[in-house]
PDB file of C-alpha atoms in Angstrom:
ATOM      1  CA  MET A   1     157.954 162.213  39.513  1.00 51.00           C
ATOM      2  CA  ALA A   2     159.060 165.508  41.003  1.00 48.00           C
ATOM      3  CA  GLY A   3     156.726 167.381  38.670  1.00 50.00           C
ATOM      4  CA  GLN A   4     153.814 165.147  39.647  1.00 52.00           C
ATOM      5  CA  GLY A   5     154.562 165.708  43.324  1.00 51.00           C
ATOM      6  CA  LEU A   6     154.710 169.462  42.801  1.00 50.00           C
ATOM      7  CA  ALA A   7     151.409 169.434  40.921  1.00 54.00           C
ATOM      8  CA  ALA A   8     149.764 167.302  43.612  1.00 56.00           C
ATOM      9  CA  GLY A   9     151.029 169.665  46.293  1.00 57.00           C
ATOM     10  CA  PHE A  10     149.694 172.685  44.417  1.00 60.00           C
ATOM     11  CA  LEU A  11     146.270 171.067  44.126  1.00 65.00           C
ATOM     12  CA  GLN A  12     146.173 170.826  47.922  1.00 79.00           C
ATOM     13  CA  VAL A  13     146.511 174.613  48.203  1.00 82.00           C
ATOM     14  CA  PRO A  14     143.203 176.357  49.064  1.00 86.00           C
ATOM     15  CA  ALA A  15     141.148 177.295  46.017  1.00 90.00           C
ATOM     16  CA  VAL A  16     141.339 181.103  46.141  1.00 93.00           C
ATOM     17  CA  THR A  17     145.099 181.142  46.747  1.00 94.00           C
ATOM     18  CA  ARG A  18     145.616 178.594  43.977  1.00 94.00           C
ATOM     19  CA  ALA A  19     143.476 180.520  41.495  1.00 94.00           C
ATOM     20  CA  TYR A  20     145.029 183.930  42.175  1.00 95.00           C
ATOM     21  CA  THR A  21     148.624 182.681  42.160  1.00 95.00           C
ATOM     22  CA  ALA A  22     148.074 180.706  38.938  1.00 95.00           C
ATOM     23  CA  ALA A  23     146.469 183.726  37.249  1.00 96.00           C
ATOM     24  CA  CYS A  24     149.456 185.919  38.171  1.00 95.00           C
ATOM     25  CA  VAL A  25     151.986 183.372  36.912  1.00 95.00           C
ATOM     26  CA  LEU A  26     150.100 182.733  33.652  1.00 95.00           C
ATOM     27  CA  THR A  27     149.718 186.461  32.986  1.00 95.00           C
ATOM     28  CA  THR A  28     153.427 187.072  33.499  1.00 94.00           C
ATOM     29  CA  ALA A  29     154.291 184.052  31.320  1.00 94.00           C
ATOM     30  CA  ALA A  30     152.057 185.384  28.536  1.00 95.00           C
ATOM     31  CA  VAL A  31     153.850 188.748  28.666  1.00 94.00           C
ATOM     32  CA  GLN A  32     157.245 187.041  28.735  1.00 93.00           C
ATOM     33  CA  LEU A  33     156.292 185.018  25.638  1.00 93.00           C
ATOM     34  CA  GLU A  34     155.020 188.229  24.005  1.00 92.00           C
ATOM     35  CA  LEU A  35     151.500 186.857  23.737  1.00 94.00           C
ATOM     36  CA  LEU A  36     150.350 189.892  25.715  1.00 93.00           C
ATOM     37  CA  SER A  37     151.761 193.352  26.242  1.00 93.00           C
ATOM     38  CA  PRO A  38     151.758 195.217  29.582  1.00 92.00           C
ATOM     39  CA  PHE A  39     149.985 198.015  27.709  1.00 92.00           C
ATOM     40  CA  GLN A  40     147.001 195.662  27.379  1.00 93.00           C
ATOM     41  CA  LEU A  41     146.877 195.022  31.129  1.00 94.00           C
ATOM     42  CA  TYR A  42     147.267 198.260  33.059  1.00 93.00           C
ATOM     43  CA  PHE A  43     144.341 200.167  34.566  1.00 92.00           C
ATOM     44  CA  ASN A  44     143.135 202.999  32.352  1.00 90.00           C
ATOM     45  CA  PRO A  45     139.699 204.495  33.165  1.00 90.00           C
ATOM     46  CA  HIS A  46     139.305 205.908  29.648  1.00 90.00           C
ATOM     47  CA  LEU A  47     139.860 202.508  28.029  1.00 92.00           C
ATOM     48  CA  VAL A  48     137.690 200.743  30.616  1.00 92.00           C
ATOM     49  CA  PHE A  49     134.645 202.993  30.457  1.00 89.00           C
ATOM     50  CA  ARG A  50     134.918 204.402  26.935  1.00 91.00           C
ATOM     51  CA  LYS A  51     136.363 201.438  25.058  1.00 91.00           C
ATOM     52  CA  PHE A  52     134.792 198.785  27.349  1.00 92.00           C
ATOM     53  CA  GLN A  53     138.136 197.049  28.019  1.00 94.00           C
ATOM     54  CA  VAL A  54     136.787 195.850  31.353  1.00 94.00           C
ATOM     55  CA  TRP A  55     139.422 193.136  31.723  1.00 94.00           C
ATOM     56  CA  ARG A  56     141.829 195.859  32.843  1.00 94.00           C
ATOM     57  CA  LEU A  57     139.956 196.016  36.165  1.00 95.00           C
ATOM     58  CA  ILE A  58     141.298 192.500  36.825  1.00 95.00           C
ATOM     59  CA  THR A  59     144.606 192.342  34.967  1.00 95.00           C
ATOM     60  CA  THR A  60     145.940 195.355  36.864  1.00 95.00           C
ATOM     61  CA  PHE A  61     146.132 193.017  39.888  1.00 96.00           C
ATOM     62  CA  LEU A  62     147.754 190.134  37.992  1.00 95.00           C
ATOM     63  CA  PHE A  63     150.922 191.613  36.511  1.00 94.00           C
ATOM     64  CA  PHE A  64     153.922 192.074  38.820  1.00 90.00           C
ATOM     65  CA  GLY A  65     156.466 192.993  36.167  1.00 86.00           C
ATOM     66  CA  PRO A  66     158.808 190.887  34.018  1.00 87.00           C
ATOM     67  CA  LEU A  67     160.425 187.708  35.270  1.00 86.00           C
ATOM     68  CA  GLY A  68     163.134 188.534  37.741  1.00 85.00           C
ATOM     69  CA  PHE A  69     163.886 188.862  41.420  1.00 83.00           C
ATOM     70  CA  GLY A  70     161.042 191.328  41.992  1.00 83.00           C
ATOM     71  CA  PHE A  71     158.484 188.988  40.434  1.00 88.00           C
ATOM     72  CA  PHE A  72     159.566 185.939  42.457  1.00 90.00           C
ATOM     73  CA  PHE A  73     159.764 188.028  45.631  1.00 86.00           C
ATOM     74  CA  ASN A  74     156.171 189.227  45.187  1.00 88.00           C
ATOM     75  CA  MET A  75     154.904 185.770  44.243  1.00 92.00           C
ATOM     76  CA  LEU A  76     156.505 184.282  47.346  1.00 91.00           C
ATOM     77  CA  PHE A  77     154.709 186.709  49.620  1.00 90.00           C
ATOM     78  CA  VAL A  78     151.417 186.539  47.708  1.00 93.00           C
ATOM     79  CA  PHE A  79     151.357 182.743  47.900  1.00 94.00           C
ATOM     80  CA  ARG A  80     152.507 182.522  51.515  1.00 92.00           C
ATOM     81  CA  TYR A  81     150.258 185.098  53.145  1.00 93.00           C
ATOM     82  CA  CYS A  82     147.245 184.544  50.931  1.00 95.00           C
ATOM     83  CA  ARG A  83     147.421 180.862  51.862  1.00 94.00           C
ATOM     84  CA  MET A  84     147.876 181.542  55.579  1.00 94.00           C
ATOM     85  CA  LEU A  85     144.847 183.822  55.581  1.00 94.00           C
ATOM     86  CA  GLU A  86     142.693 181.338  53.678  1.00 94.00           C
ATOM     87  CA  GLU A  87     143.750 178.440  55.884  1.00 93.00           C
ATOM     88  CA  GLY A  88     143.663 180.528  59.061  1.00 91.00           C
ATOM     89  CA  SER A  89     141.158 183.253  59.874  1.00 90.00           C
ATOM     90  CA  PHE A  90     139.146 182.581  56.692  1.00 93.00           C
ATOM     91  CA  ARG A  91     139.068 178.808  57.041  1.00 91.00           C
ATOM     92  CA  GLY A  92     135.665 177.543  55.875  1.00 89.00           C
ATOM     93  CA  ARG A  93     134.717 181.103  54.798  1.00 92.00           C
ATOM     94  CA  LYS A  94     135.681 181.177  51.153  1.00 93.00           C
ATOM     95  CA  ALA A  95     132.965 183.699  50.274  1.00 94.00           C
ATOM     96  CA  ASP A  96     134.186 186.118  52.955  1.00 95.00           C
ATOM     97  CA  PHE A  97     137.725 185.758  51.635  1.00 96.00           C
ATOM     98  CA  VAL A  98     136.667 186.514  48.058  1.00 96.00           C
ATOM     99  CA  PHE A  99     134.632 189.471  49.331  1.00 96.00           C
ATOM    100  CA  MET A 100     137.784 190.839  51.001  1.00 96.00           C
ATOM    101  CA  PHE A 101     139.505 190.674  47.582  1.00 96.00           C
ATOM    102  CA  LEU A 102     136.563 192.480  45.960  1.00 96.00           C
ATOM    103  CA  PHE A 103     136.384 195.165  48.646  1.00 96.00           C
ATOM    104  CA  GLY A 104     140.128 195.745  48.527  1.00 96.00           C
ATOM    105  CA  GLY A 105     140.198 195.706  44.726  1.00 95.00           C
ATOM    106  CA  VAL A 106     137.456 198.319  44.350  1.00 95.00           C
ATOM    107  CA  LEU A 107     138.988 200.615  46.960  1.00 96.00           C
ATOM    108  CA  MET A 108     142.495 200.261  45.504  1.00 95.00           C
ATOM    109  CA  THR A 109     141.216 200.996  42.011  1.00 94.00           C
ATOM    110  CA  LEU A 110     139.564 204.224  43.160  1.00 93.00           C
ATOM    111  CA  LEU A 111     142.518 205.386  45.245  1.00 92.00           C
ATOM    112  CA  GLY A 112     145.039 204.170  42.668  1.00 89.00           C
ATOM    113  CA  PHE A 113     143.325 206.300  40.031  1.00 87.00           C
ATOM    114  CA  LEU A 114     143.799 209.380  42.224  1.00 86.00           C
ATOM    115  CA  GLY A 115     147.475 208.491  42.670  1.00 83.00           C
ATOM    116  CA  SER A 116     148.011 207.575  38.998  1.00 85.00           C
ATOM    117  CA  LEU A 117     148.942 203.981  39.862  1.00 89.00           C
ATOM    118  CA  PHE A 118     148.393 201.643  36.938  1.00 90.00           C
ATOM    119  CA  PHE A 119     149.448 198.218  38.263  1.00 93.00           C
ATOM    120  CA  LEU A 120     148.013 197.266  41.647  1.00 94.00           C
ATOM    121  CA  GLY A 121     149.161 193.681  42.236  1.00 93.00           C
ATOM    122  CA  GLN A 122     151.835 194.769  44.687  1.00 92.00           C
ATOM    123  CA  ALA A 123     149.270 196.847  46.577  1.00 94.00           C
ATOM    124  CA  LEU A 124     147.019 193.791  46.878  1.00 96.00           C
ATOM    125  CA  MET A 125     149.965 191.769  48.187  1.00 95.00           C
ATOM    126  CA  ALA A 126     150.643 194.467  50.791  1.00 95.00           C
ATOM    127  CA  MET A 127     146.989 194.373  51.854  1.00 96.00           C
ATOM    128  CA  LEU A 128     147.096 190.594  52.351  1.00 96.00           C
ATOM    129  CA  VAL A 129     150.272 190.863  54.420  1.00 95.00           C
ATOM    130  CA  TYR A 130     148.825 193.697  56.505  1.00 96.00           C
ATOM    131  CA  VAL A 131     145.580 191.882  57.336  1.00 96.00           C
ATOM    132  CA  TRP A 132     147.462 188.706  58.262  1.00 95.00           C
ATOM    133  CA  SER A 133     149.947 190.634  60.412  1.00 95.00           C
ATOM    134  CA  ARG A 134     147.212 192.397  62.392  1.00 95.00           C
ATOM    135  CA  ARG A 135     145.414 189.113  62.988  1.00 94.00           C
ATOM    136  CA  SER A 136     148.646 187.425  64.107  1.00 91.00           C
ATOM    137  CA  PRO A 137     150.159 190.108  66.375  1.00 90.00           C
ATOM    138  CA  HIS A 138     152.192 187.718  68.549  1.00 89.00           C
ATOM    139  CA  VAL A 139     153.821 185.749  65.717  1.00 89.00           C
ATOM    140  CA  ARG A 140     157.568 186.274  65.340  1.00 90.00           C
ATOM    141  CA  VAL A 141     158.679 186.830  61.740  1.00 87.00           C
ATOM    142  CA  ASN A 142     162.140 186.090  60.384  1.00 84.00           C
ATOM    143  CA  PHE A 143     162.796 188.451  57.483  1.00 77.00           C
ATOM    144  CA  PHE A 144     165.187 186.676  55.102  1.00 71.00           C
ATOM    145  CA  GLY A 145     167.269 185.521  58.054  1.00 73.00           C
ATOM    146  CA  LEU A 146     168.354 189.106  58.747  1.00 75.00           C
ATOM    147  CA  LEU A 147     165.747 190.536  61.090  1.00 78.00           C
ATOM    148  CA  ASN A 148     163.364 189.147  63.691  1.00 86.00           C
ATOM    149  CA  PHE A 149     160.317 191.121  64.764  1.00 86.00           C
ATOM    150  CA  GLN A 150     156.626 190.857  65.588  1.00 90.00           C
ATOM    151  CA  ALA A 151     154.238 190.308  62.677  1.00 90.00           C
ATOM    152  CA  PRO A 152     152.665 193.837  62.730  1.00 91.00           C
ATOM    153  CA  PHE A 153     156.011 195.296  61.630  1.00 92.00           C
ATOM    154  CA  LEU A 154     156.179 193.088  58.524  1.00 92.00           C
ATOM    155  CA  PRO A 155     154.245 195.386  56.114  1.00 93.00           C
ATOM    156  CA  TRP A 156     156.582 198.265  56.934  1.00 93.00           C
ATOM    157  CA  ALA A 157     159.656 196.078  56.500  1.00 90.00           C
ATOM    158  CA  LEU A 158     158.331 195.035  53.091  1.00 89.00           C
ATOM    159  CA  MET A 159     157.774 198.652  52.123  1.00 90.00           C
ATOM    160  CA  GLY A 160     161.357 199.489  53.093  1.00 88.00           C
ATOM    161  CA  PHE A 161     162.664 196.526  51.114  1.00 84.00           C
ATOM    162  CA  SER A 162     160.555 197.583  48.144  1.00 84.00           C
ATOM    163  CA  MET A 163     162.193 201.020  48.312  1.00 84.00           C
ATOM    164  CA  LEU A 164     165.615 199.349  48.108  1.00 82.00           C
ATOM    165  CA  LEU A 165     164.461 197.589  44.928  1.00 76.00           C
ATOM    166  CA  GLY A 166     163.523 200.943  43.426  1.00 75.00           C
ATOM    167  CA  ASN A 167     159.755 200.420  43.507  1.00 75.00           C
ATOM    168  CA  SER A 168     157.219 203.111  44.261  1.00 78.00           C
ATOM    169  CA  VAL A 169     156.422 203.521  47.946  1.00 87.00           C
ATOM    170  CA  LEU A 170     152.916 204.673  47.024  1.00 91.00           C
ATOM    171  CA  THR A 171     151.913 201.197  45.850  1.00 92.00           C
ATOM    172  CA  ASP A 172     152.842 199.518  49.138  1.00 93.00           C
ATOM    173  CA  LEU A 173     151.372 202.382  51.139  1.00 94.00           C
ATOM    174  CA  LEU A 174     148.107 202.054  49.225  1.00 95.00           C
ATOM    175  CA  GLY A 175     147.909 198.360  50.135  1.00 95.00           C
ATOM    176  CA  ILE A 176     148.618 199.115  53.802  1.00 96.00           C
ATOM    177  CA  ILE A 177     145.944 201.820  53.903  1.00 96.00           C
ATOM    178  CA  VAL A 178     143.307 199.598  52.282  1.00 97.00           C
ATOM    179  CA  GLY A 179     144.328 196.679  54.517  1.00 96.00           C
ATOM    180  CA  HIS A 180     143.918 198.865  57.588  1.00 96.00           C
ATOM    181  CA  ILE A 181     140.492 200.057  56.454  1.00 97.00           C
ATOM    182  CA  TYR A 182     139.382 196.446  55.990  1.00 97.00           C
ATOM    183  CA  TYR A 183     140.869 195.373  59.336  1.00 96.00           C
ATOM    184  CA  PHE A 184     139.210 198.280  61.162  1.00 96.00           C
ATOM    185  CA  LEU A 185     135.777 197.696  59.623  1.00 95.00           C
ATOM    186  CA  GLU A 186     135.920 193.916  60.050  1.00 94.00           C
ATOM    187  CA  ASP A 187     137.804 193.368  63.321  1.00 93.00           C
ATOM    188  CA  VAL A 188     137.869 196.619  65.321  1.00 93.00           C
ATOM    189  CA  PHE A 189     134.690 198.613  64.788  1.00 92.00           C
ATOM    190  CA  PRO A 190     132.226 195.696  65.352  1.00 90.00           C
ATOM    191  CA  ASN A 191     133.765 195.171  68.824  1.00 89.00           C
ATOM    192  CA  GLN A 192     133.405 198.816  69.867  1.00 88.00           C
ATOM    193  CA  PRO A 193     130.433 200.008  71.984  1.00 88.00           C
ATOM    194  CA  GLY A 194     127.627 200.560  69.516  1.00 83.00           C
ATOM    195  CA  GLY A 195     129.667 199.110  66.681  1.00 82.00           C
ATOM    196  CA  LYS A 196     128.442 196.606  64.127  1.00 87.00           C
ATOM    197  CA  ARG A 197     129.702 194.768  61.065  1.00 86.00           C
ATOM    198  CA  LEU A 198     129.513 196.994  58.020  1.00 89.00           C
ATOM    199  CA  LEU A 199     131.132 194.602  55.558  1.00 91.00           C
ATOM    200  CA  LEU A 200     128.509 191.960  54.892  1.00 92.00           C
ATOM    201  CA  THR A 201     129.318 189.307  52.319  1.00 92.00           C
ATOM    202  CA  PRO A 202     126.512 189.086  49.719  1.00 92.00           C
ATOM    203  CA  ASN A 203     124.397 185.962  49.987  1.00 91.00           C
ATOM    204  CA  PHE A 204     124.977 185.013  46.354  1.00 91.00           C
ATOM    205  CA  LEU A 205     128.708 184.677  47.065  1.00 91.00           C
ATOM    206  CA  LYS A 206     127.976 182.414  50.033  1.00 90.00           C
ATOM    207  CA  LEU A 207     125.632 180.280  47.953  1.00 91.00           C
ATOM    208  CA  LEU A 208     128.177 180.114  45.148  1.00 90.00           C
ATOM    209  CA  LEU A 209     131.365 179.484  47.124  1.00 88.00           C
ATOM    210  CA  ASP A 210     130.639 178.181  50.613  1.00 81.00           C
ATOM    211  CA  ASP A 211     129.803 174.575  51.342  1.00 75.00           C
ATOM    212  CA  PRO A 212     126.161 174.184  52.374  1.00 68.00           C
ATOM    213  CA  GLN A 213     125.738 173.787  56.115  1.00 62.00           C
ATOM    214  CA  GLU A 214     123.876 170.758  57.356  1.00 54.00           C
ATOM    215  CA  ASP A 215     120.556 171.389  59.036  1.00 53.00           C
ATOM    216  CA  PRO A 216     120.877 170.190  62.677  1.00 57.00           C
ATOM    217  CA  ASN A 217     117.166 169.290  62.664  1.00 58.00           C
ATOM    218  CA  TYR A 218     117.375 167.180  59.511  1.00 53.00           C
ATOM    219  CA  LEU A 219     116.334 163.547  59.972  1.00 54.00           C
ATOM    220  CA  PRO A 220     117.651 161.205  57.270  1.00 54.00           C
ATOM    221  CA  LEU A 221     115.324 158.784  55.572  1.00 52.00           C
ATOM    222  CA  PRO A 222     115.164 155.295  57.135  1.00 54.00           C
ATOM    223  CA  GLU A 223     117.132 153.769  54.261  1.00 48.00           C
ATOM    224  CA  GLU A 224     119.875 156.389  54.780  1.00 46.00           C
ATOM    225  CA  GLN A 225     120.286 155.728  58.486  1.00 50.00           C
ATOM    226  CA  PRO A 226     123.187 153.443  59.480  1.00 50.00           C
ATOM    227  CA  GLU A 227     122.235 150.008  60.663  1.00 53.00           C
ATOM    228  CA  PRO A 228     122.771 149.322  64.374  1.00 46.00           C
TER     229      PRO A 228
END
């Protein structure tokens, strides 16, 4: 019964959050069961463009390391803040949310290559946290019951905590930088004098992912109209 309740609760999670979290968990489980090796997942431009192992462009964002405290810590924050974004500022805008993932993923891949970063899931998590924190500036955050502060300080607190775990600061910093670029282009620059939206979600994504909007001028057929 508990398993059924957990499964039912997971199905109520927004689609993008559910899909990304499940992909991360399944990838880590496959590595743990030795069905996959981390060497098959990391980003390597030579193998991507010379050997056509294009899946590495995706799997680099799905592997957060072996099962352990670090993995569960990252999954907790990925699930929580990805869900709050999808249910909050991106509510009813699934295509825009997916486009944010694509924009962030492309930019992180390019910058990560310059910084010799091979696994970028933690950077994507940092980007999600950063965007949420800037769109929720007045929310008070309780950090593991130890610290209380305003949401915009959360990405930096996470980076400090990541340092304590022995992780690379560059990965978190990359996510913060990309998150700030997205936030500036999407939320700041369009509201400046002479500014405009530069990040436009492609129409094919909207047709594929967003629910069709009803035409306000549509008149239903007589047989479809409710009886008085």
